[in-house]
Short mmCIF file of C-alpha atoms and ligand atoms in Angstrom, two decimals:
data_model
loop_
_atom_site.label_atom_id
_atom_site.label_comp_id
_atom_site.label_asym_id
_atom_site.label_seq_id
_atom_site.Cartn_x
_atom_site.Cartn_y
_atom_site.Cartn_z
CA MET A 1 59.18 99.65 60.83
CA SER A 2 59.43 102.42 58.44
CA GLY A 3 59.47 99.77 55.63
CA PRO A 4 56.63 99.86 53.05
CA ALA A 5 53.18 98.98 54.48
CA VAL A 6 51.89 96.75 51.52
CA GLU A 7 54.12 95.43 48.71
CA LEU A 8 52.25 93.57 45.75
CA ALA A 9 54.57 92.15 43.04
CA GLY A 10 53.32 90.30 39.92
CA VAL A 11 50.07 89.42 41.58
CA ASP A 12 47.37 87.71 39.42
CA LYS A 13 44.13 86.16 40.63
CA VAL A 14 42.21 83.84 38.63
CA PHE A 15 38.62 82.87 39.35
CA GLY A 16 37.61 79.94 36.86
CA PRO A 17 37.58 81.69 33.58
CA VAL A 18 37.69 85.38 35.08
CA ARG A 19 41.02 87.06 35.31
CA ALA A 20 40.11 89.32 38.43
CA LEU A 21 43.82 90.64 38.90
CA ASP A 22 46.70 90.59 36.37
CA GLY A 23 50.31 91.50 37.22
CA ILE A 24 49.62 94.06 39.85
CA GLU A 25 52.58 95.69 41.11
CA LEU A 26 51.90 98.31 44.03
CA THR A 27 53.78 99.23 47.08
CA ILE A 28 52.06 101.41 49.64
CA GLY A 29 54.77 103.29 51.80
CA ALA A 30 54.24 103.34 55.59
CA GLY A 31 51.36 105.96 56.46
CA GLU A 32 50.65 106.54 52.76
CA PHE A 33 47.10 106.89 51.73
CA VAL A 34 46.24 105.01 48.35
CA SER A 35 42.90 104.95 46.84
CA LEU A 36 41.95 102.30 44.15
CA ILE A 37 39.41 103.48 41.48
CA GLY A 38 37.83 101.70 38.47
CA PRO A 39 34.76 100.36 36.87
CA SER A 40 32.53 97.86 38.94
CA GLY A 41 34.02 94.31 38.78
CA CYS A 42 37.65 95.34 37.87
CA GLY A 43 38.98 93.53 40.96
CA LYS A 44 39.15 96.35 43.65
CA SER A 45 37.56 94.28 46.26
CA THR A 46 39.57 91.28 45.05
CA LEU A 47 42.89 93.24 45.44
CA LEU A 48 42.01 94.47 49.02
CA ARG A 49 41.05 90.71 50.07
CA VAL A 50 44.37 89.40 48.63
CA VAL A 51 46.29 91.92 50.84
CA ALA A 52 43.85 90.95 53.76
CA ASP A 53 44.86 87.29 53.42
CA LEU A 54 41.19 86.60 52.80
CA GLU A 55 41.96 85.49 49.12
CA GLN A 56 45.14 83.55 48.05
CA PRO A 57 46.87 85.08 44.74
CA THR A 58 47.04 82.78 41.94
CA ALA A 59 50.59 84.11 41.16
CA GLY A 60 52.92 86.59 42.67
CA THR A 61 53.86 87.84 46.33
CA VAL A 62 52.12 89.89 48.72
CA ARG A 63 53.96 91.32 51.58
CA VAL A 64 52.58 93.37 54.55
CA ARG A 65 54.67 95.40 56.69
CA GLY A 66 57.59 93.01 55.33
CA LYS A 67 55.86 89.94 56.41
CA PRO A 68 53.91 87.25 54.15
CA ALA A 69 50.15 88.35 54.13
CA ALA A 70 49.12 85.61 56.35
CA GLN A 71 51.55 86.40 59.04
CA ALA A 72 50.28 89.95 58.97
CA ARG A 73 46.89 88.74 59.58
CA LEU A 74 47.61 86.60 62.24
CA ASP A 75 49.91 89.41 63.76
CA GLN A 76 46.72 91.63 63.48
CA ASP A 77 48.61 94.30 61.35
CA TYR A 78 45.43 95.58 59.30
CA GLY A 79 41.94 96.58 60.32
CA ILE A 80 39.26 96.16 57.68
CA ALA A 81 36.02 97.55 56.59
CA PHE A 82 34.15 95.39 54.33
CA GLN A 83 31.81 96.72 51.25
CA GLN A 84 28.94 95.47 53.44
CA ALA A 85 29.02 96.60 57.22
CA GLY A 86 28.57 92.88 58.33
CA LEU A 87 27.74 93.95 61.71
CA LEU A 88 26.71 91.12 64.40
CA GLU A 89 22.83 91.92 64.88
CA TRP A 90 22.79 90.22 68.35
CA ARG A 91 25.23 92.43 69.79
CA SER A 92 24.81 96.01 70.44
CA VAL A 93 26.55 98.73 68.47
CA ALA A 94 29.03 99.44 71.09
CA GLU A 95 29.77 95.63 71.44
CA ASN A 96 30.07 95.52 67.72
CA VAL A 97 32.73 98.15 67.87
CA GLU A 98 34.46 96.23 70.63
CA LEU A 99 34.42 92.96 68.94
CA PRO A 100 38.19 92.97 67.63
CA LEU A 101 39.38 93.92 71.26
CA HIS A 102 37.04 91.28 72.66
CA VAL A 103 38.40 88.68 70.48
CA HIS A 104 41.94 89.62 71.47
CA GLY A 105 41.30 89.49 75.05
CA VAL A 106 41.26 93.26 75.88
CA PRO A 107 39.88 93.60 79.48
CA ARG A 108 36.22 94.93 79.35
CA ALA A 109 36.82 98.45 81.09
CA GLN A 110 39.32 99.02 78.29
CA ARG A 111 36.96 97.95 75.56
CA ARG A 112 34.33 100.22 76.72
CA GLU A 113 36.48 103.20 76.85
CA ARG A 114 37.78 102.64 73.36
CA ALA A 115 34.14 101.84 72.01
CA ALA A 116 32.57 105.12 73.44
CA GLU A 117 35.80 107.10 72.19
CA LEU A 118 35.29 105.73 68.58
CA LEU A 119 31.27 105.89 68.71
CA GLU A 120 31.80 109.67 69.67
CA MET A 121 34.17 110.23 66.64
CA VAL A 122 31.67 108.68 64.26
CA GLY A 123 28.99 110.62 65.86
CA LEU A 124 26.87 107.56 67.15
CA THR A 125 27.40 107.92 70.91
CA GLU A 126 23.59 107.99 71.43
CA PHE A 127 22.95 104.72 69.62
CA ALA A 128 25.81 102.81 71.65
CA ARG A 129 23.19 100.49 73.40
CA SER A 130 20.91 100.19 70.07
CA ARG A 131 20.95 97.07 67.88
CA PRO A 132 22.48 97.33 64.41
CA GLY A 133 18.87 96.36 62.93
CA GLU A 134 17.70 99.72 64.38
CA LEU A 135 20.27 101.89 62.47
CA SER A 136 20.11 103.16 58.80
CA GLY A 137 22.66 101.71 56.32
CA GLY A 138 24.97 104.61 56.37
CA MET A 139 24.99 104.63 60.38
CA GLN A 140 25.99 100.73 60.31
CA GLN A 141 28.93 101.55 57.81
CA ARG A 142 30.03 104.08 60.46
CA VAL A 143 29.88 101.52 63.06
CA ALA A 144 31.81 99.04 60.92
CA ILE A 145 34.68 101.85 60.38
CA ALA A 146 34.81 102.19 64.30
CA ARG A 147 35.30 98.44 64.60
CA ALA A 148 38.03 98.52 62.04
CA LEU A 149 39.82 101.31 63.86
CA ALA A 150 39.14 99.97 67.25
CA PRO A 151 42.53 98.06 67.54
CA LYS A 152 44.57 101.19 66.20
CA PRO A 153 45.90 99.27 63.33
CA SER A 154 48.93 100.44 61.27
CA LEU A 155 47.14 99.56 57.94
CA LEU A 156 43.50 100.21 57.19
CA LEU A 157 41.64 98.41 54.39
CA MET A 158 38.52 100.08 53.42
CA ASP A 159 36.12 98.68 50.70
CA GLU A 160 33.86 101.71 49.66
CA PRO A 161 33.31 102.44 53.28
CA PHE A 162 31.23 105.67 52.44
CA GLY A 163 29.08 104.53 49.78
CA ALA A 164 25.98 104.38 51.84
CA LEU A 165 26.73 108.01 53.32
CA ASP A 166 24.78 111.21 52.55
CA GLU A 167 27.08 113.81 51.07
CA MET A 168 27.51 115.88 54.26
CA THR A 169 28.04 112.95 56.34
CA ARG A 170 30.52 111.49 53.72
CA GLU A 171 32.45 114.79 53.73
CA ARG A 172 32.80 114.80 57.67
CA MET A 173 33.68 111.29 57.60
CA GLN A 174 36.56 111.91 54.99
CA ALA A 175 37.85 114.52 57.24
CA GLU A 176 37.67 112.50 60.09
CA LEU A 177 39.52 109.47 58.25
CA LEU A 178 42.25 111.89 57.19
CA ARG A 179 42.68 113.08 60.72
CA ILE A 180 42.98 109.58 62.03
CA ALA A 181 45.26 108.22 59.27
CA GLY A 182 47.36 111.24 60.20
CA GLU A 183 47.52 110.93 63.89
CA THR A 184 48.11 107.28 63.85
CA ARG A 185 50.17 107.23 60.94
CA ALA A 186 48.21 104.25 59.52
CA ALA A 187 48.55 103.41 55.77
CA VAL A 188 45.38 103.29 53.98
CA LEU A 189 44.14 101.33 50.96
CA PHE A 190 41.00 102.71 50.17
CA VAL A 191 38.57 101.65 47.48
CA THR A 192 35.75 103.97 46.00
CA HIS A 193 33.78 104.79 42.96
CA SER A 194 34.01 108.51 43.54
CA ILE A 195 36.64 110.43 41.83
CA PRO A 196 36.45 113.28 44.10
CA GLU A 197 36.61 111.46 47.13
CA ALA A 198 39.65 109.51 45.70
CA VAL A 199 41.50 112.63 44.97
CA VAL A 200 40.62 114.65 48.15
CA LEU A 201 41.92 111.74 50.25
CA SER A 202 45.07 110.21 48.68
CA ASP A 203 48.40 110.48 48.29
CA ARG A 204 48.11 108.35 45.20
CA VAL A 205 45.01 107.36 43.10
CA VAL A 206 45.51 103.99 41.48
CA VAL A 207 43.16 103.61 38.34
CA MET A 208 42.05 100.02 37.25
CA SER A 209 40.63 98.71 34.14
CA PRO A 210 38.55 95.65 33.97
CA ARG A 211 38.77 92.24 32.71
CA PRO A 212 41.83 91.44 32.97
CA GLY A 213 41.77 93.85 36.30
CA ARG A 214 45.19 95.76 35.56
CA ILE A 215 46.63 99.05 37.08
CA THR A 216 46.50 101.19 34.23
CA GLU A 217 47.65 104.53 35.89
CA VAL A 218 48.75 106.04 39.18
CA VAL A 219 47.48 109.67 39.47
CA ALA A 220 48.95 112.07 42.18
CA GLY A 221 46.45 113.01 44.82
CA ARG A 222 45.99 116.08 46.98
CA ARG A 223 48.86 115.10 49.64
CA PRO A 224 51.71 117.34 49.94
CA GLY A 225 54.63 116.25 47.99
CA SER A 226 52.45 114.65 45.29
CA ARG A 227 50.79 117.98 44.46
CA PRO A 228 52.55 121.05 46.26
CA ASP A 229 49.98 123.32 45.07
CA LEU A 230 47.04 121.46 47.02
CA ALA A 231 46.45 122.62 50.52
CA PRO A 232 47.70 119.73 52.79
CA ASP A 233 45.15 120.07 55.84
CA ASP A 234 42.15 121.71 55.22
CA VAL A 235 39.88 119.63 53.19
CA GLU A 236 37.27 122.05 52.43
CA ASP A 237 39.91 124.34 50.90
CA VAL A 238 41.20 121.40 48.85
CA ARG A 239 37.74 121.00 47.47
CA GLU A 240 37.74 124.59 46.01
CA SER A 241 41.40 124.78 44.75
CA ALA A 242 42.11 124.57 41.31
CA ALA A 243 44.62 121.82 41.56
CA PHE A 244 41.71 119.80 43.00
CA PHE A 245 39.91 120.27 39.42
CA THR A 246 43.09 119.09 37.55
CA ALA A 247 43.65 116.08 39.58
CA ILE A 248 39.95 115.19 39.30
CA THR A 249 40.22 115.55 35.39
CA ASP A 250 43.42 113.61 35.29
CA VAL A 251 41.84 110.67 37.10
CA ARG A 252 38.69 110.93 34.71
CA GLU A 253 41.28 110.70 31.69
CA ALA A 254 42.74 107.75 33.02
CA LEU A 255 39.46 105.91 33.71
CA ARG A 256 38.34 106.77 30.20
CA LYS A 257 41.71 105.52 28.65
CA GLY A 258 41.21 102.29 30.83
CA HIS A 259 37.77 101.75 29.22
CA GLY A 260 38.80 102.35 25.57
CA MET B 1 -8.97 88.91 70.01
CA ARG B 2 -9.78 88.13 66.32
CA THR B 3 -7.26 85.35 65.76
CA TRP B 4 -8.53 83.65 68.96
CA LEU B 5 -12.00 84.18 68.24
CA PRO B 6 -12.69 81.77 65.16
CA PRO B 7 -10.94 78.82 66.63
CA LEU B 8 -12.72 79.15 69.80
CA ALA B 9 -16.13 79.45 68.18
CA PHE B 10 -15.30 76.31 65.96
CA GLY B 11 -14.24 74.28 68.87
CA ALA B 12 -17.46 75.33 70.67
CA GLY B 13 -19.48 74.39 67.76
CA VAL B 14 -17.91 71.08 67.51
CA LEU B 15 -18.52 70.36 71.20
CA VAL B 16 -22.30 71.20 70.67
CA LEU B 17 -22.80 69.12 67.69
CA TRP B 18 -20.85 66.24 69.58
CA GLN B 19 -22.98 66.43 72.31
CA VAL B 20 -26.34 66.68 70.28
CA LEU B 21 -25.25 63.64 68.10
CA VAL B 22 -24.31 61.52 70.92
CA LEU B 23 -27.71 61.98 72.68
CA ALA B 24 -29.85 61.97 69.58
CA LEU B 25 -28.31 58.78 68.20
CA ALA B 26 -27.92 57.20 71.84
CA VAL B 27 -24.07 56.39 70.77
CA PRO B 28 -22.71 53.71 73.23
CA ALA B 29 -20.37 55.15 75.76
CA PHE B 30 -17.39 52.88 74.62
CA LEU B 31 -17.46 54.38 71.01
CA LEU B 32 -17.87 57.97 72.16
CA PRO B 33 -19.05 59.44 75.64
CA ALA B 34 -20.68 62.69 75.58
CA PRO B 35 -18.69 65.82 76.05
CA THR B 36 -20.79 66.61 79.43
CA ALA B 37 -20.07 63.23 80.73
CA ILE B 38 -16.26 63.73 80.08
CA ALA B 39 -16.33 67.15 81.71
CA GLY B 40 -18.05 65.63 84.64
CA GLN B 41 -15.15 63.00 84.96
CA VAL B 42 -12.63 66.00 84.57
CA GLY B 43 -14.17 67.48 87.54
CA ALA B 44 -14.56 64.24 89.45
CA GLN B 45 -10.95 63.15 88.73
CA PHE B 46 -9.35 66.52 89.05
CA GLY B 47 -7.47 65.73 92.12
CA VAL B 48 -5.81 62.61 90.41
CA ILE B 49 -5.21 64.44 86.89
CA LEU B 50 -3.06 67.25 88.56
CA PRO B 51 -0.47 64.93 89.86
CA THR B 52 -0.64 62.23 87.01
CA ALA B 53 -0.10 65.37 84.47
CA ALA B 54 2.68 66.43 86.74
CA VAL B 55 4.47 63.20 86.37
CA THR B 56 4.03 62.79 82.52
CA GLY B 57 4.80 66.78 82.19
CA GLY B 58 8.06 66.26 84.25
CA ASN B 59 9.29 63.21 82.25
CA ALA B 60 8.50 65.28 79.08
CA LEU B 61 10.52 68.15 80.57
CA ALA B 62 13.48 66.16 81.67
CA GLY B 63 13.71 64.48 78.19
CA LEU B 64 13.27 67.69 76.64
CA VAL B 65 16.21 69.29 78.77
CA ALA B 66 18.54 66.44 78.09
CA GLY B 67 17.70 65.97 74.56
CA PHE B 68 18.24 69.60 74.01
CA LEU B 69 21.46 69.83 75.38
CA LEU B 70 22.51 66.62 73.68
CA GLY B 71 21.20 67.93 70.15
CA VAL B 72 22.92 71.21 70.67
CA ALA B 73 26.27 69.64 71.84
CA LEU B 74 26.36 67.00 69.07
CA ALA B 75 25.50 69.61 66.55
CA LEU B 76 28.72 71.56 68.00
CA LEU B 77 30.85 68.78 67.68
CA ALA B 78 29.52 67.89 64.36
CA ALA B 79 30.17 71.41 63.11
CA TRP B 80 33.71 71.55 64.35
CA SER B 81 35.15 67.94 63.68
CA ARG B 82 34.46 66.18 60.42
CA PRO B 83 34.85 62.59 61.89
CA VAL B 84 32.07 63.63 64.46
CA ARG B 85 29.98 64.98 61.50
CA GLU B 86 30.29 61.81 59.63
CA LEU B 87 29.51 59.78 62.58
CA ALA B 88 26.73 61.73 64.27
CA THR B 89 24.70 62.80 61.43
CA PRO B 90 23.58 59.39 60.26
CA VAL B 91 23.22 58.10 63.88
CA VAL B 92 20.86 60.98 64.56
CA LEU B 93 18.98 60.73 61.42
CA ALA B 94 18.40 57.12 62.20
CA ALA B 95 17.23 58.11 65.39
CA SER B 96 14.43 59.87 63.79
CA ALA B 97 13.38 56.81 61.98
CA VAL B 98 13.12 54.73 65.14
CA PRO B 99 9.71 54.46 66.40
CA ILE B 100 9.18 55.25 69.84
CA VAL B 101 6.82 52.30 70.03
CA ALA B 102 9.71 50.12 69.29
CA LEU B 103 12.19 52.01 71.71
CA ALA B 104 9.96 52.27 74.74
CA PRO B 105 9.45 48.28 75.55
CA VAL B 106 13.44 47.85 74.96
CA PHE B 107 14.36 50.65 77.42
CA THR B 108 11.77 49.30 79.94
CA THR B 109 13.20 46.05 80.19
CA LEU B 110 16.72 47.73 80.03
CA PHE B 111 15.97 49.71 83.13
CA GLY B 112 13.45 47.96 85.02
CA SER B 113 9.57 48.89 85.32
CA THR B 114 10.03 50.94 88.66
CA THR B 115 11.86 53.98 87.41
CA GLU B 116 11.05 56.89 85.10
CA VAL B 117 14.47 56.65 83.43
CA PRO B 118 13.20 54.61 80.35
CA ARG B 119 10.40 57.19 79.66
CA GLN B 120 12.63 60.02 79.96
CA LEU B 121 15.13 58.35 77.64
CA VAL B 122 12.47 57.98 74.98
CA VAL B 123 11.57 61.65 75.25
CA THR B 124 15.36 62.46 74.93
CA VAL B 125 15.71 60.34 71.62
CA VAL B 126 12.55 62.09 70.44
CA VAL B 127 13.87 65.52 71.06
CA VAL B 128 17.46 65.22 69.93
CA VAL B 129 16.57 64.84 66.25
CA PRO B 130 14.63 68.10 65.81
CA VAL B 131 17.19 70.04 67.89
CA PHE B 132 20.12 68.56 66.24
CA VAL B 133 18.89 69.16 62.75
CA SER B 134 17.78 72.75 63.34
CA THR B 135 21.02 73.56 65.34
CA THR B 136 23.19 72.17 62.58
CA ARG B 137 21.31 74.27 59.90
CA GLY B 138 21.85 77.26 61.93
CA LEU B 139 25.44 76.77 62.56
CA ARG B 140 25.87 76.53 58.97
CA GLN B 141 24.18 79.66 57.83
CA VAL B 142 27.14 81.94 58.47
CA GLN B 143 27.10 84.97 56.51
CA PRO B 144 30.09 85.35 54.41
CA VAL B 145 30.94 88.77 55.75
CA HIS B 146 30.76 87.31 59.24
CA ALA B 147 33.15 84.43 58.16
CA ASP B 148 35.48 87.09 56.39
CA LEU B 149 35.53 89.30 59.77
CA MET B 150 36.55 86.09 61.78
CA THR B 151 39.29 85.45 59.39
CA ALA B 152 40.30 88.95 59.38
CA LEU B 153 40.45 89.01 63.23
CA ALA B 154 42.61 85.62 63.13
CA ALA B 155 39.86 84.22 65.56
CA THR B 156 40.41 80.49 66.35
CA PRO B 157 37.68 78.04 65.63
CA TRP B 158 36.45 78.10 68.82
CA GLN B 159 36.14 82.04 68.91
CA ALA B 160 34.35 81.94 65.62
CA SER B 161 31.84 79.56 67.03
CA ARG B 162 31.61 81.59 70.29
CA PHE B 163 31.36 85.17 68.63
CA VAL B 164 29.49 84.50 65.23
CA ARG B 165 28.29 80.88 64.60
CA LEU B 166 26.39 79.99 68.06
CA PRO B 167 24.74 83.30 68.49
CA GLY B 168 23.92 83.41 64.96
CA ALA B 169 22.33 79.95 65.27
CA VAL B 170 20.11 80.63 68.41
CA PRO B 171 16.95 81.52 66.46
CA HIS B 172 17.31 78.21 64.83
CA ILE B 173 18.04 76.32 67.97
CA VAL B 174 14.88 77.71 69.51
CA THR B 175 12.81 76.84 66.61
CA GLY B 176 14.21 73.30 67.03
CA LEU B 177 13.16 73.55 70.81
CA ARG B 178 9.84 74.88 69.94
CA LEU B 179 9.08 71.91 67.34
CA ALA B 180 10.57 69.37 70.02
CA ALA B 181 8.29 70.47 72.93
CA PRO B 182 4.98 69.21 71.82
CA ALA B 183 6.56 65.94 70.38
CA ALA B 184 8.12 65.47 73.94
CA VAL B 185 4.64 65.36 75.81
CA ILE B 186 3.33 62.81 73.06
CA ALA B 187 6.47 60.65 73.52
CA SER B 188 6.21 60.81 77.43
CA ILE B 189 2.63 59.61 76.89
CA VAL B 190 3.18 56.92 74.48
CA ALA B 191 6.17 55.67 76.68
CA GLU B 192 3.81 55.09 79.46
CA TYR B 193 1.83 52.56 77.48
CA PHE B 194 4.68 50.15 77.56
CA GLY B 195 5.04 49.58 81.35
CA GLY B 196 6.56 51.20 84.22
CA PRO B 197 4.84 52.77 87.40
CA GLN B 198 1.24 53.30 86.77
CA ASN B 199 1.27 57.21 87.80
CA GLY B 200 1.00 59.15 84.41
CA LEU B 201 -1.52 60.14 82.01
CA GLY B 202 -0.76 57.73 79.60
CA SER B 203 -0.98 54.74 82.15
CA ARG B 204 -4.31 56.32 83.35
CA ILE B 205 -5.79 56.52 79.85
CA SER B 206 -5.08 52.85 79.19
CA SER B 207 -6.08 51.54 82.61
CA ALA B 208 -9.36 53.53 82.36
CA ALA B 209 -10.03 52.26 78.97
CA ALA B 210 -9.35 48.65 80.06
CA ASN B 211 -11.83 48.86 83.03
CA THR B 212 -14.53 50.35 80.47
CA ALA B 213 -14.43 53.68 82.36
CA TYR B 214 -14.57 55.53 78.92
CA ALA B 215 -15.67 58.87 79.94
CA ARG B 216 -12.63 58.63 82.58
CA ALA B 217 -10.27 57.65 79.99
CA TRP B 218 -11.53 60.61 77.96
CA ALA B 219 -10.90 62.95 80.86
CA PHE B 220 -7.33 62.07 80.94
CA VAL B 221 -7.18 62.49 77.09
CA VAL B 222 -8.34 65.78 77.67
CA ALA B 223 -5.70 66.41 80.36
CA ALA B 224 -3.19 65.19 77.66
CA ILE B 225 -4.26 67.50 75.15
CA ALA B 226 -4.07 70.55 77.53
CA LEU B 227 -0.45 69.38 78.50
CA GLY B 228 0.63 69.35 74.78
CA LEU B 229 -1.05 72.74 74.18
CA LEU B 230 0.78 73.88 77.25
CA TYR B 231 4.21 72.77 76.03
CA HIS B 232 3.52 74.04 72.51
CA LEU B 233 2.57 77.64 74.02
CA ALA B 234 5.38 77.70 76.16
CA GLY B 235 7.70 76.72 73.21
CA LEU B 236 6.17 79.58 71.09
CA LEU B 237 6.53 81.97 74.04
CA LEU B 238 10.19 81.24 74.34
CA GLU B 239 10.72 81.49 70.55
CA ARG B 240 9.11 84.79 70.42
CA LEU B 241 10.97 86.31 73.41
CA VAL B 242 14.32 85.16 71.88
CA THR B 243 13.74 86.26 68.29
CA ARG B 244 11.71 89.51 68.88
CA PRO B 245 14.79 91.90 69.83
CA ARG B 246 16.39 90.81 66.44
CA GLN B 247 13.53 91.59 64.36
N1 ATP C 1 34.68 84.42 44.90
C1 ATP C 1 34.90 84.67 43.52
N2 ATP C 1 34.40 83.70 42.75
C2 ATP C 1 34.33 83.96 41.58
N3 ATP C 1 34.34 85.04 40.89
C3 ATP C 1 34.79 86.06 41.67
C4 ATP C 1 34.92 85.95 43.19
N4 ATP C 1 35.25 87.06 43.48
C5 ATP C 1 35.38 88.20 42.64
N5 ATP C 1 34.84 87.28 41.24
C6 ATP C 1 34.91 87.99 40.07
O1 ATP C 1 36.24 88.79 39.98
C7 ATP C 1 35.98 90.03 39.56
C8 ATP C 1 36.41 91.21 40.29
O2 ATP C 1 35.38 91.13 41.33
P1 ATP C 1 35.47 92.13 42.62
O3 ATP C 1 34.46 92.17 43.50
O4 ATP C 1 37.15 92.48 43.04
O5 ATP C 1 35.27 93.76 41.75
P2 ATP C 1 35.14 95.13 42.21
O6 ATP C 1 36.15 95.86 41.31
O7 ATP C 1 35.32 95.25 43.78
O8 ATP C 1 33.60 95.48 41.64
P3 ATP C 1 32.63 96.64 42.57
O9 ATP C 1 33.19 97.86 42.24
O10 ATP C 1 31.17 96.19 41.82
O11 ATP C 1 32.70 96.05 43.98
C9 ATP C 1 34.60 89.89 39.00
O12 ATP C 1 34.36 89.91 37.61
C10 ATP C 1 34.06 88.90 39.89
O13 ATP C 1 32.88 88.36 39.29
MG1 MG C 2 33.95 95.55 45.34
#
């Protein structure tokens, strides 16, 4: 149980002429929070999809909680939030959150309760009965996050989940996500374009370069152990600490090197 | 109001022109009776028009329901299983090429001329095609994110149909039904021209025309138009009701 959440070894992914992933080596420990950052088209989504068994690697091995990725998917070891919200527009917001539980035969009363709990958490209780079409893009994205969390997965895969949120909501959701990840001891693989977001959230920030998609550097994030000088709990304090800015500079440097 | 007014005004204008021309040129009744004469017949025959329209409309409805269920079921099977798809698709498309004129007499000899079954079957064949085609289109149009979501949730093919494919296809299915509704009425009327009990609008039109009662024949034609319009509007209403909450 306490083995790594994700292990990628020598993973390549080729789409026709495009080398989307090249020799990816990455291990995510149980309960670890890892961010993926890199320029558009460098293969972040592809890497996430390979872990989710939605894409087969051209070479290399992918293990999730010690199992082949396909087995982990069948065992429902992960929850995923895609780059687009992908809500079912004929279901109400609450029914969308319930979807994973519904598919897996959880009784209705239990589903209801869990959906109410999660909607409260993402601040959308009053929209439970609305249709997704009546919500803004950012609100839909929050519903998609609640949906990913519904079965309490031990691994969360999130593809730019906060991209469509305003700055204040974004910071609140970041704090919520940290709290949930801490409480459930879930490992998180988190794709983002925002350097501060990656630093605030992560134990480690994985920096990627484009064509071919490679991991160029791994920078320590704000988590205890990785940067003892960064406060572990209060996200607000972290944002104002000097170590936060050093970490941001480190990631920026790494990104620039990858480009050059 | 504004969308109703122009067609109404146009229709009234046509009727007036028709009336004036028929009177002024003394057009013989077998060519074209005057609107007033037809209206008179509609009034005189009203007691007959209602039950005959009910028979024709009933056959159309029975065939519509049967054809709808069959079309949706076939499309679902075709979406699930490749052999069914390869078998059903050409058969259904062939059915769309079969003229009901050719089908009706065959069914009538097959089932005898005392039942409504052959007429309902003709309607069924006519309805299956648009329902199958539009349902198939709807089932195919699964958004890639939704397909990924079902895969990520390790949903079985049946669950993927139940949670994503079928509900996603509903607007297409209803559109197929809306297209099929007026066609069902036409098929129901035409099927009556090829024998069977003399109790529907189609048989009344042909017997009135055969008896040189032209204004009466036209009165039943008017009833047939009204029935087709009724089905058309009902189909439209259903489509509106189903698709409105999704925007
Ligand atoms: N299904 C596919 N077929 C062909 N090429 C693909 C496919 N999916 C991704 N690619 C290619 O692989 C590369 C990496 O794509 P990916 O979506 O992983 O990038 P990304 O880092 O997530 O970009 P962004 O930040 O814009 O989301 C791109 O060049 C893309 O064109
Ligand atoms: Mg992406």
